PDB file of C-alpha atoms in Angstrom:
ATOM      1  CA  UNK A   1     108.246 209.507  18.892  1.00 67.00           C
ATOM      2  CA  UNK A   2     106.980 206.396  20.655  1.00 73.00           C
ATOM      3  CA  UNK A   3     109.980 205.934  22.903  1.00 80.00           C
ATOM      4  CA  UNK A   4     108.008 207.446  25.780  1.00 82.00           C
ATOM      5  CA  UNK A   5     106.072 204.161  25.923  1.00 82.00           C
ATOM      6  CA  UNK A   6     109.226 202.600  27.402  1.00 85.00           C
ATOM      7  CA  UNK A   7     109.263 204.960  30.361  1.00 86.00           C
ATOM      8  CA  UNK A   8     108.352 203.597  33.796  1.00 89.00           C
ATOM      9  CA  UNK A   9     105.100 205.579  33.946  1.00 89.00           C
ATOM     10  CA  UNK A  10     103.825 204.273  30.609  1.00 88.00           C
ATOM     11  CA  UNK A  11     104.962 200.689  31.232  1.00 92.00           C
ATOM     12  CA  UNK A  12     102.942 200.645  34.468  1.00 92.00           C
ATOM     13  CA  UNK A  13      99.933 202.234  32.742  1.00 91.00           C
ATOM     14  CA  UNK A  14     100.077 199.693  29.915  1.00 92.00           C
ATOM     15  CA  UNK A  15     100.405 196.745  32.299  1.00 94.00           C
ATOM     16  CA  UNK A  16      97.410 197.947  34.317  1.00 94.00           C
ATOM     17  CA  UNK A  17      95.383 198.195  31.107  1.00 93.00           C
ATOM     18  CA  UNK A  18      96.446 194.680  30.075  1.00 94.00           C
ATOM     19  CA  UNK A  19      95.333 193.300  33.458  1.00 95.00           C
ATOM     20  CA  UNK A  20      92.056 195.245  33.548  1.00 94.00           C
ATOM     21  CA  UNK A  21      90.755 194.089  30.160  1.00 95.00           C
ATOM     22  CA  UNK A  22      90.544 190.306  30.846  1.00 95.00           C
ATOM     23  CA  UNK A  23      89.475 190.959  34.449  1.00 96.00           C
ATOM     24  CA  UNK A  24      86.507 193.052  33.332  1.00 96.00           C
ATOM     25  CA  UNK A  25      85.619 190.542  30.626  1.00 96.00           C
ATOM     26  CA  UNK A  26      85.622 187.763  33.236  1.00 96.00           C
ATOM     27  CA  UNK A  27      83.460 189.831  35.597  1.00 96.00           C
ATOM     28  CA  UNK A  28      81.004 190.362  32.744  1.00 96.00           C
ATOM     29  CA  UNK A  29      80.887 186.616  32.076  1.00 96.00           C
ATOM     30  CA  UNK A  30      80.299 185.965  35.795  1.00 96.00           C
ATOM     31  CA  UNK A  31      77.421 188.453  35.874  1.00 96.00           C
ATOM     32  CA  UNK A  32      75.912 186.876  32.764  1.00 95.00           C
ATOM     33  CA  UNK A  33      76.129 183.435  34.414  1.00 96.00           C
ATOM     34  CA  UNK A  34      74.341 184.898  37.444  1.00 93.00           C
ATOM     35  CA  UNK A  35      71.695 186.308  35.102  1.00 93.00           C
ATOM     36  CA  UNK A  36      71.047 182.879  33.559  1.00 93.00           C
ATOM     37  CA  UNK A  37      70.947 181.208  37.004  1.00 91.00           C
ATOM     38  CA  UNK A  38      68.474 183.720  38.399  1.00 88.00           C
ATOM     39  CA  UNK A  39      66.388 183.668  35.243  1.00 90.00           C
ATOM     40  CA  UNK A  40      66.197 179.877  35.452  1.00 88.00           C
ATOM     41  CA  UNK A  41      65.138 180.040  39.118  1.00 85.00           C
ATOM     42  CA  UNK A  42      62.501 182.627  38.284  1.00 88.00           C
ATOM     43  CA  UNK A  43      61.148 180.329  35.594  1.00 89.00           C
ATOM     44  CA  UNK A  44      61.006 177.424  38.056  1.00 86.00           C
ATOM     45  CA  UNK A  45      59.026 179.581  40.488  1.00 87.00           C
ATOM     46  CA  UNK A  46      56.661 180.748  37.745  1.00 89.00           C
ATOM     47  CA  UNK A  47      56.079 177.203  36.484  1.00 88.00           C
ATOM     48  CA  UNK A  48      55.471 175.914  40.016  1.00 87.00           C
ATOM     49  CA  UNK A  49      53.015 178.664  40.919  1.00 86.00           C
ATOM     50  CA  UNK A  50      51.096 178.233  37.648  1.00 88.00           C
ATOM     51  CA  UNK A  51      50.913 174.433  37.875  1.00 90.00           C
ATOM     52  CA  UNK A  52      47.580 172.807  38.682  1.00 93.00           C
ATOM     53  CA  UNK A  53      47.273 171.772  42.359  1.00 95.00           C
ATOM     54  CA  UNK A  54      47.862 168.081  43.039  1.00 97.00           C
ATOM     55  CA  UNK A  55      47.303 165.980  46.164  1.00 97.00           C
ATOM     56  CA  UNK A  56      50.298 166.376  48.449  1.00 97.00           C
ATOM     57  CA  UNK A  57      50.774 162.594  48.555  1.00 96.00           C
ATOM     58  CA  UNK A  58      51.823 162.689  44.876  1.00 96.00           C
ATOM     59  CA  UNK A  59      54.894 164.778  45.691  1.00 96.00           C
ATOM     60  CA  UNK A  60      55.724 164.296  49.363  1.00 96.00           C
ATOM     61  CA  UNK A  61      56.378 161.245  51.487  1.00 96.00           C
ATOM     62  CA  UNK A  62      58.113 160.557  54.816  1.00 96.00           C
ATOM     63  CA  UNK A  63      61.826 161.563  54.664  1.00 92.00           C
ATOM     64  CA  UNK A  64      61.265 163.027  51.209  1.00 95.00           C
ATOM     65  CA  UNK A  65      63.512 165.953  50.259  1.00 95.00           C
ATOM     66  CA  UNK A  66      61.585 168.603  48.336  1.00 96.00           C
ATOM     67  CA  UNK A  67      63.482 169.372  45.130  1.00 94.00           C
ATOM     68  CA  UNK A  68      63.892 172.748  43.435  1.00 89.00           C
ATOM     69  CA  UNK A  69      61.290 171.733  40.831  1.00 90.00           C
ATOM     70  CA  UNK A  70      58.808 170.717  43.531  1.00 95.00           C
ATOM     71  CA  UNK A  71      59.326 173.827  45.621  1.00 94.00           C
ATOM     72  CA  UNK A  72      56.322 176.214  45.490  1.00 94.00           C
ATOM     73  CA  UNK A  73      54.172 173.567  43.782  1.00 96.00           C
ATOM     74  CA  UNK A  74      50.540 173.996  44.743  1.00 96.00           C
ATOM     75  CA  UNK A  75      49.256 170.963  46.635  1.00 97.00           C
ATOM     76  CA  UNK A  76      46.046 169.979  48.401  1.00 97.00           C
ATOM     77  CA  UNK A  77      45.484 167.857  51.495  1.00 98.00           C
ATOM     78  CA  UNK A  78      42.394 166.440  53.202  1.00 97.00           C
ATOM     79  CA  UNK A  79      42.323 165.877  56.929  1.00 97.00           C
ATOM     80  CA  UNK A  80      42.098 167.835  60.174  1.00 97.00           C
ATOM     81  CA  UNK A  81      44.310 170.163  62.217  1.00 97.00           C
ATOM     82  CA  UNK A  82      45.922 168.997  65.456  1.00 97.00           C
ATOM     83  CA  UNK A  83      46.269 172.176  67.509  1.00 95.00           C
ATOM     84  CA  UNK A  84      47.394 170.298  70.619  1.00 95.00           C
ATOM     85  CA  UNK A  85      50.840 169.857  69.053  1.00 96.00           C
ATOM     86  CA  UNK A  86      50.950 173.260  67.364  1.00 97.00           C
ATOM     87  CA  UNK A  87      54.171 175.318  67.630  1.00 97.00           C
ATOM     88  CA  UNK A  88      55.258 178.789  66.552  1.00 97.00           C
ATOM     89  CA  UNK A  89      58.344 179.705  64.553  1.00 96.00           C
ATOM     90  CA  UNK A  90      60.286 182.633  65.986  1.00 94.00           C
ATOM     91  CA  UNK A  91      61.672 185.763  64.304  1.00 90.00           C
ATOM     92  CA  UNK A  92      59.502 185.779  61.206  1.00 94.00           C
ATOM     93  CA  UNK A  93      58.347 188.945  59.452  1.00 92.00           C
ATOM     94  CA  UNK A  94      55.173 189.826  57.586  1.00 92.00           C
ATOM     95  CA  UNK A  95      54.727 191.908  54.431  1.00 85.00           C
ATOM     96  CA  UNK A  96      55.390 195.080  56.475  1.00 89.00           C
ATOM     97  CA  UNK A  97      58.666 193.693  57.900  1.00 89.00           C
ATOM     98  CA  UNK A  98      57.129 193.418  61.385  1.00 92.00           C
ATOM     99  CA  UNK A  99      58.695 190.707  63.535  1.00 90.00           C
ATOM    100  CA  UNK A 100      56.441 187.997  64.904  1.00 93.00           C
ATOM    101  CA  UNK A 101      55.786 184.255  64.580  1.00 95.00           C
ATOM    102  CA  UNK A 102      54.748 181.770  61.952  1.00 97.00           C
ATOM    103  CA  UNK A 103      52.150 179.270  63.138  1.00 97.00           C
ATOM    104  CA  UNK A 104      53.100 175.669  62.371  1.00 98.00           C
ATOM    105  CA  UNK A 105      50.209 173.249  62.855  1.00 98.00           C
ATOM    106  CA  UNK A 106      50.276 169.467  62.286  1.00 98.00           C
ATOM    107  CA  UNK A 107      47.626 168.468  59.749  1.00 98.00           C
ATOM    108  CA  UNK A 108      46.551 164.850  60.115  1.00 98.00           C
ATOM    109  CA  UNK A 109      45.751 163.269  56.754  1.00 97.00           C
ATOM    110  CA  UNK A 110      43.013 160.701  56.287  1.00 93.00           C
ATOM    111  CA  UNK A 111      45.608 157.894  56.341  1.00 94.00           C
ATOM    112  CA  UNK A 112      47.007 159.070  59.698  1.00 95.00           C
ATOM    113  CA  UNK A 113      50.220 160.591  58.410  1.00 97.00           C
ATOM    114  CA  UNK A 114      51.025 164.190  59.319  1.00 98.00           C
ATOM    115  CA  UNK A 115      51.629 167.166  57.055  1.00 98.00           C
ATOM    116  CA  UNK A 116      53.197 170.285  58.576  1.00 98.00           C
ATOM    117  CA  UNK A 117      51.204 173.376  57.627  1.00 98.00           C
ATOM    118  CA  UNK A 118      52.505 176.914  58.044  1.00 98.00           C
ATOM    119  CA  UNK A 119      49.214 178.730  58.645  1.00 97.00           C
ATOM    120  CA  UNK A 120      50.794 182.186  58.441  1.00 97.00           C
ATOM    121  CA  UNK A 121      52.114 185.086  60.490  1.00 97.00           C
ATOM    122  CA  UNK A 122      50.938 186.484  63.824  1.00 95.00           C
ATOM    123  CA  UNK A 123      52.415 189.428  65.767  1.00 92.00           C
ATOM    124  CA  UNK A 124      54.607 188.898  68.792  1.00 88.00           C
ATOM    125  CA  UNK A 125      52.984 189.876  72.113  1.00 81.00           C
ATOM    126  CA  UNK A 126      56.060 191.897  73.140  1.00 73.00           C
ATOM    127  CA  UNK A 127      58.891 189.751  74.434  1.00 72.00           C
ATOM    128  CA  UNK A 128      59.083 186.503  72.486  1.00 71.00           C
ATOM    129  CA  UNK A 129      59.443 184.409  75.617  1.00 76.00           C
ATOM    130  CA  UNK A 130      55.840 183.322  76.089  1.00 80.00           C
ATOM    131  CA  UNK A 131      53.562 181.387  73.781  1.00 86.00           C
ATOM    132  CA  UNK A 132      51.366 183.850  71.853  1.00 89.00           C
ATOM    133  CA  UNK A 133      47.626 183.710  71.434  1.00 91.00           C
ATOM    134  CA  UNK A 134      47.040 181.801  68.190  1.00 93.00           C
ATOM    135  CA  UNK A 135      43.747 181.958  66.244  1.00 93.00           C
ATOM    136  CA  UNK A 136      42.170 178.525  65.903  1.00 94.00           C
ATOM    137  CA  UNK A 137      41.993 176.828  62.501  1.00 95.00           C
ATOM    138  CA  UNK A 138      38.786 175.293  61.095  1.00 92.00           C
ATOM    139  CA  UNK A 139      37.514 172.343  63.091  1.00 92.00           C
ATOM    140  CA  UNK A 140      36.773 168.910  61.690  1.00 94.00           C
ATOM    141  CA  UNK A 141      37.725 167.576  58.293  1.00 96.00           C
ATOM    142  CA  UNK A 142      38.826 170.242  55.858  1.00 96.00           C
ATOM    143  CA  UNK A 143      40.821 170.654  52.659  1.00 97.00           C
ATOM    144  CA  UNK A 144      43.979 172.736  52.720  1.00 97.00           C
ATOM    145  CA  UNK A 145      45.769 174.196  49.714  1.00 97.00           C
ATOM    146  CA  UNK A 146      49.296 175.528  49.898  1.00 96.00           C
ATOM    147  CA  UNK A 147      52.777 175.770  48.417  1.00 96.00           C
ATOM    148  CA  UNK A 148      55.093 172.831  49.030  1.00 97.00           C
ATOM    149  CA  UNK A 149      58.335 173.940  50.712  1.00 96.00           C
ATOM    150  CA  UNK A 150      61.585 172.151  51.628  1.00 96.00           C
ATOM    151  CA  UNK A 151      62.875 171.782  55.171  1.00 97.00           C
ATOM    152  CA  UNK A 152      64.547 174.950  56.413  1.00 96.00           C
ATOM    153  CA  UNK A 153      68.263 175.002  57.211  1.00 94.00           C
ATOM    154  CA  UNK A 154      70.589 177.588  58.694  1.00 93.00           C
ATOM    155  CA  UNK A 155      72.659 177.530  55.506  1.00 92.00           C
ATOM    156  CA  UNK A 156      69.713 178.354  53.249  1.00 86.00           C
ATOM    157  CA  UNK A 157      67.849 180.758  55.532  1.00 88.00           C
ATOM    158  CA  UNK A 158      70.634 182.405  57.528  1.00 89.00           C
ATOM    159  CA  UNK A 159      68.607 181.757  60.701  1.00 90.00           C
ATOM    160  CA  UNK A 160      70.567 180.206  63.568  1.00 92.00           C
ATOM    161  CA  UNK A 161      68.870 177.131  65.014  1.00 91.00           C
ATOM    162  CA  UNK A 162      68.873 178.165  68.671  1.00 89.00           C
ATOM    163  CA  UNK A 163      68.254 175.574  71.352  1.00 86.00           C
ATOM    164  CA  UNK A 164      66.644 175.754  74.814  1.00 88.00           C
ATOM    165  CA  UNK A 165      63.800 177.925  73.530  1.00 92.00           C
ATOM    166  CA  UNK A 166      60.567 178.569  75.425  1.00 91.00           C
ATOM    167  CA  UNK A 167      58.000 175.782  75.268  1.00 90.00           C
ATOM    168  CA  UNK A 168      56.378 175.205  71.843  1.00 93.00           C
ATOM    169  CA  UNK A 169      58.742 177.573  70.024  1.00 95.00           C
ATOM    170  CA  UNK A 170      61.159 176.645  67.250  1.00 96.00           C
ATOM    171  CA  UNK A 171      63.551 178.496  64.954  1.00 96.00           C
ATOM    172  CA  UNK A 172      63.422 176.409  61.777  1.00 97.00           C
ATOM    173  CA  UNK A 173      60.761 174.235  60.167  1.00 97.00           C
ATOM    174  CA  UNK A 174      62.195 170.746  59.785  1.00 96.00           C
ATOM    175  CA  UNK A 175      59.949 167.749  59.188  1.00 97.00           C
ATOM    176  CA  UNK A 176      62.467 165.241  60.577  1.00 96.00           C
ATOM    177  CA  UNK A 177      62.799 167.132  63.865  1.00 95.00           C
ATOM    178  CA  UNK A 178      59.015 167.500  64.112  1.00 97.00           C
ATOM    179  CA  UNK A 179      58.539 163.790  63.430  1.00 97.00           C
ATOM    180  CA  UNK A 180      60.772 163.040  66.441  1.00 96.00           C
ATOM    181  CA  UNK A 181      58.883 165.540  68.587  1.00 95.00           C
ATOM    182  CA  UNK A 182      55.473 164.230  67.584  1.00 96.00           C
ATOM    183  CA  UNK A 183      56.418 160.552  67.489  1.00 96.00           C
ATOM    184  CA  UNK A 184      54.415 160.217  64.269  1.00 96.00           C
ATOM    185  CA  UNK A 185      54.989 159.734  60.538  1.00 97.00           C
ATOM    186  CA  UNK A 186      55.501 163.163  58.960  1.00 98.00           C
ATOM    187  CA  UNK A 187      55.726 163.953  55.264  1.00 98.00           C
ATOM    188  CA  UNK A 188      58.968 165.593  54.140  1.00 97.00           C
ATOM    189  CA  UNK A 189      59.016 169.381  53.890  1.00 97.00           C
ATOM    190  CA  UNK A 190      55.984 171.455  54.793  1.00 98.00           C
ATOM    191  CA  UNK A 191      53.179 173.455  53.180  1.00 98.00           C
ATOM    192  CA  UNK A 192      52.705 177.222  53.291  1.00 97.00           C
ATOM    193  CA  UNK A 193      48.926 177.564  53.389  1.00 97.00           C
ATOM    194  CA  UNK A 194      47.189 179.617  50.701  1.00 95.00           C
ATOM    195  CA  UNK A 195      43.577 178.451  51.260  1.00 94.00           C
ATOM    196  CA  UNK A 196      41.190 178.537  52.955  1.00 94.00           C
ATOM    197  CA  UNK A 197      41.490 182.182  53.949  1.00 91.00           C
ATOM    198  CA  UNK A 198      41.635 182.509  57.767  1.00 91.00           C
ATOM    199  CA  UNK A 199      38.738 184.202  59.505  1.00 86.00           C
ATOM    200  CA  UNK A 200      39.479 187.821  60.330  1.00 84.00           C
ATOM    201  CA  UNK A 201      42.606 187.745  58.202  1.00 83.00           C
ATOM    202  CA  UNK A 202      44.747 186.172  60.905  1.00 90.00           C
ATOM    203  CA  UNK A 203      47.081 184.394  60.808  1.00 96.00           C
ATOM    204  CA  UNK A 204      48.289 186.481  57.874  1.00 95.00           C
ATOM    205  CA  UNK A 205      49.003 184.066  55.030  1.00 95.00           C
ATOM    206  CA  UNK A 206      52.601 183.920  53.842  1.00 93.00           C
ATOM    207  CA  UNK A 207      52.976 185.924  50.627  1.00 87.00           C
ATOM    208  CA  UNK A 208      53.938 184.458  47.280  1.00 82.00           C
ATOM    209  CA  UNK A 209      57.677 184.254  46.608  1.00 84.00           C
ATOM    210  CA  UNK A 210      59.192 187.239  44.850  1.00 77.00           C
ATOM    211  CA  UNK A 211      61.261 186.982  41.703  1.00 76.00           C
ATOM    212  CA  UNK A 212      64.981 187.657  41.711  1.00 79.00           C
ATOM    213  CA  UNK A 213      66.125 190.727  39.795  1.00 84.00           C
ATOM    214  CA  UNK A 214      67.970 188.897  37.023  1.00 88.00           C
ATOM    215  CA  UNK A 215      67.823 191.924  34.715  1.00 89.00           C
ATOM    216  CA  UNK A 216      70.205 193.726  37.060  1.00 91.00           C
ATOM    217  CA  UNK A 217      72.869 191.051  36.508  1.00 92.00           C
ATOM    218  CA  UNK A 218      72.382 191.372  32.749  1.00 93.00           C
ATOM    219  CA  UNK A 219      72.926 195.130  32.990  1.00 95.00           C
ATOM    220  CA  UNK A 220      76.058 194.616  35.107  1.00 94.00           C
ATOM    221  CA  UNK A 221      77.464 192.183  32.516  1.00 95.00           C
ATOM    222  CA  UNK A 222      77.003 194.705  29.716  1.00 95.00           C
ATOM    223  CA  UNK A 223      78.514 197.401  31.925  1.00 95.00           C
ATOM    224  CA  UNK A 224      81.663 195.362  32.622  1.00 95.00           C
ATOM    225  CA  UNK A 225      82.120 194.595  28.928  1.00 95.00           C
ATOM    226  CA  UNK A 226      81.730 198.267  28.042  1.00 96.00           C
ATOM    227  CA  UNK A 227      84.389 199.073  30.627  1.00 95.00           C
ATOM    228  CA  UNK A 228      86.659 196.411  29.077  1.00 95.00           C
ATOM    229  CA  UNK A 229      86.169 197.975  25.630  1.00 95.00           C
ATOM    230  CA  UNK A 230      86.805 201.466  27.021  1.00 95.00           C
ATOM    231  CA  UNK A 231      90.227 200.561  28.455  1.00 95.00           C
ATOM    232  CA  UNK A 232      92.087 200.138  25.113  1.00 93.00           C
ATOM    233  CA  UNK A 233      90.206 203.114  23.659  1.00 94.00           C
ATOM    234  CA  UNK A 234      91.272 205.220  26.625  1.00 93.00           C
ATOM    235  CA  UNK A 235      94.866 203.973  26.307  1.00 92.00           C
ATOM    236  CA  UNK A 236      94.976 205.008  22.628  1.00 92.00           C
ATOM    237  CA  UNK A 237      93.495 208.423  23.462  1.00 92.00           C
ATOM    238  CA  UNK A 238      96.182 208.988  26.112  1.00 91.00           C
ATOM    239  CA  UNK A 239      98.941 207.914  23.731  1.00 90.00           C
ATOM    240  CA  UNK A 240      97.734 210.267  21.016  1.00 89.00           C
ATOM    241  CA  UNK A 241      97.431 213.132  23.480  1.00 89.00           C
ATOM    242  CA  UNK A 242     100.982 212.470  24.675  1.00 86.00           C
ATOM    243  CA  UNK A 243     102.201 212.456  21.067  1.00 86.00           C
ATOM    244  CA  UNK A 244     100.508 215.778  20.337  1.00 85.00           C
ATOM    245  CA  UNK A 245     101.996 217.315  23.458  1.00 85.00           C
ATOM    246  CA  UNK A 246     105.497 216.104  22.611  1.00 78.00           C
ATOM    247  CA  UNK A 247     105.234 217.313  19.003  1.00 82.00           C
ATOM    248  CA  UNK A 248     104.010 220.702  20.193  1.00 84.00           C
ATOM    249  CA  UNK A 249     106.988 221.013  22.513  1.00 79.00           C
ATOM    250  CA  UNK A 250     109.421 219.914  19.803  1.00 76.00           C
ATOM    251  CA  UNK A 251     107.977 222.414  17.317  1.00 75.00           C
ATOM    252  CA  UNK A 252     108.160 225.168  19.899  1.00 77.00           C
ATOM    253  CA  UNK A 253     111.789 224.294  20.621  1.00 75.00           C
ATOM    254  CA  UNK A 254     112.619 224.251  16.884  1.00 75.00           C
ATOM    255  CA  UNK A 255     110.981 227.646  16.327  1.00 69.00           C
ATOM    256  CA  UNK A 256     112.930 229.097  19.213  1.00 73.00           C
ATOM    257  CA  UNK A 257     116.189 227.712  17.828  1.00 73.00           C
ATOM    258  CA  UNK A 258     115.527 229.135  14.338  1.00 71.00           C
ATOM    259  CA  UNK A 259     114.567 232.599  15.552  1.00 64.00           C
ATOM    260  CA  UNK A 260     117.217 235.290  14.489  1.00 67.00           C
ATOM    261  CA  UNK A 261     119.284 236.822  17.251  1.00 57.00           C
ATOM    262  CA  UNK A 262     118.300 240.364  18.177  1.00 56.00           C
ATOM    263  CA  UNK A 263     120.654 243.157  17.002  1.00 53.00           C
ATOM    264  CA  UNK A 264     121.901 245.439  19.791  1.00 50.00           C
TER     265      UNK A 264
END
């Protein structure tokens, strides 16, 4: 009764099932790994945002590379803004996905070193070829609080670092490049300002980082494993249905053979 399993159709079906099971199991494992990675990153973000603010000098220094554990850490800095060397960062969006600029202002610390401060988002005045009107920051000595961020790269951001831009416009925030432009000692990375609140609400402060949807990867992992479990179950169901169909046909053929011939 099981000889039909040796037919070409059933051999192909069985081979496909054999290939699908480990493939789906592996996809489930991959999704679970993604879940753990995203969950770990979410925890790093949560820990950083909840940590007590520390002076920026405790974490950043010239040529320092901001690590994943330091990213989003709340830091404070005392000094004054240098708007003469202020630049804007092109093609940035606000909370409403409107395209504009981020305002990057050098912040001169009490020891003379420079901290790059992203003061927030402003709208573009139409074509992004001219320098926009930028609201002035507080004058004199002030204390800034913000989230420590690493230098931006094309690989991490997906933003192409275009050259030959209009005066005082950049594409990516990079402390090494800004140190060369300014001719001064600049701390590694930059700070996304969170306080003080700007007057009139502009520049619009950069929002807190969102969390990755790790639960979705967990659901996908379970889904792939359910699919893997369903393949052998489905194969057995098909085999049993084929057996029933073949038995029904054999019984029908036997009944027909045993039926008495009609008398004329």
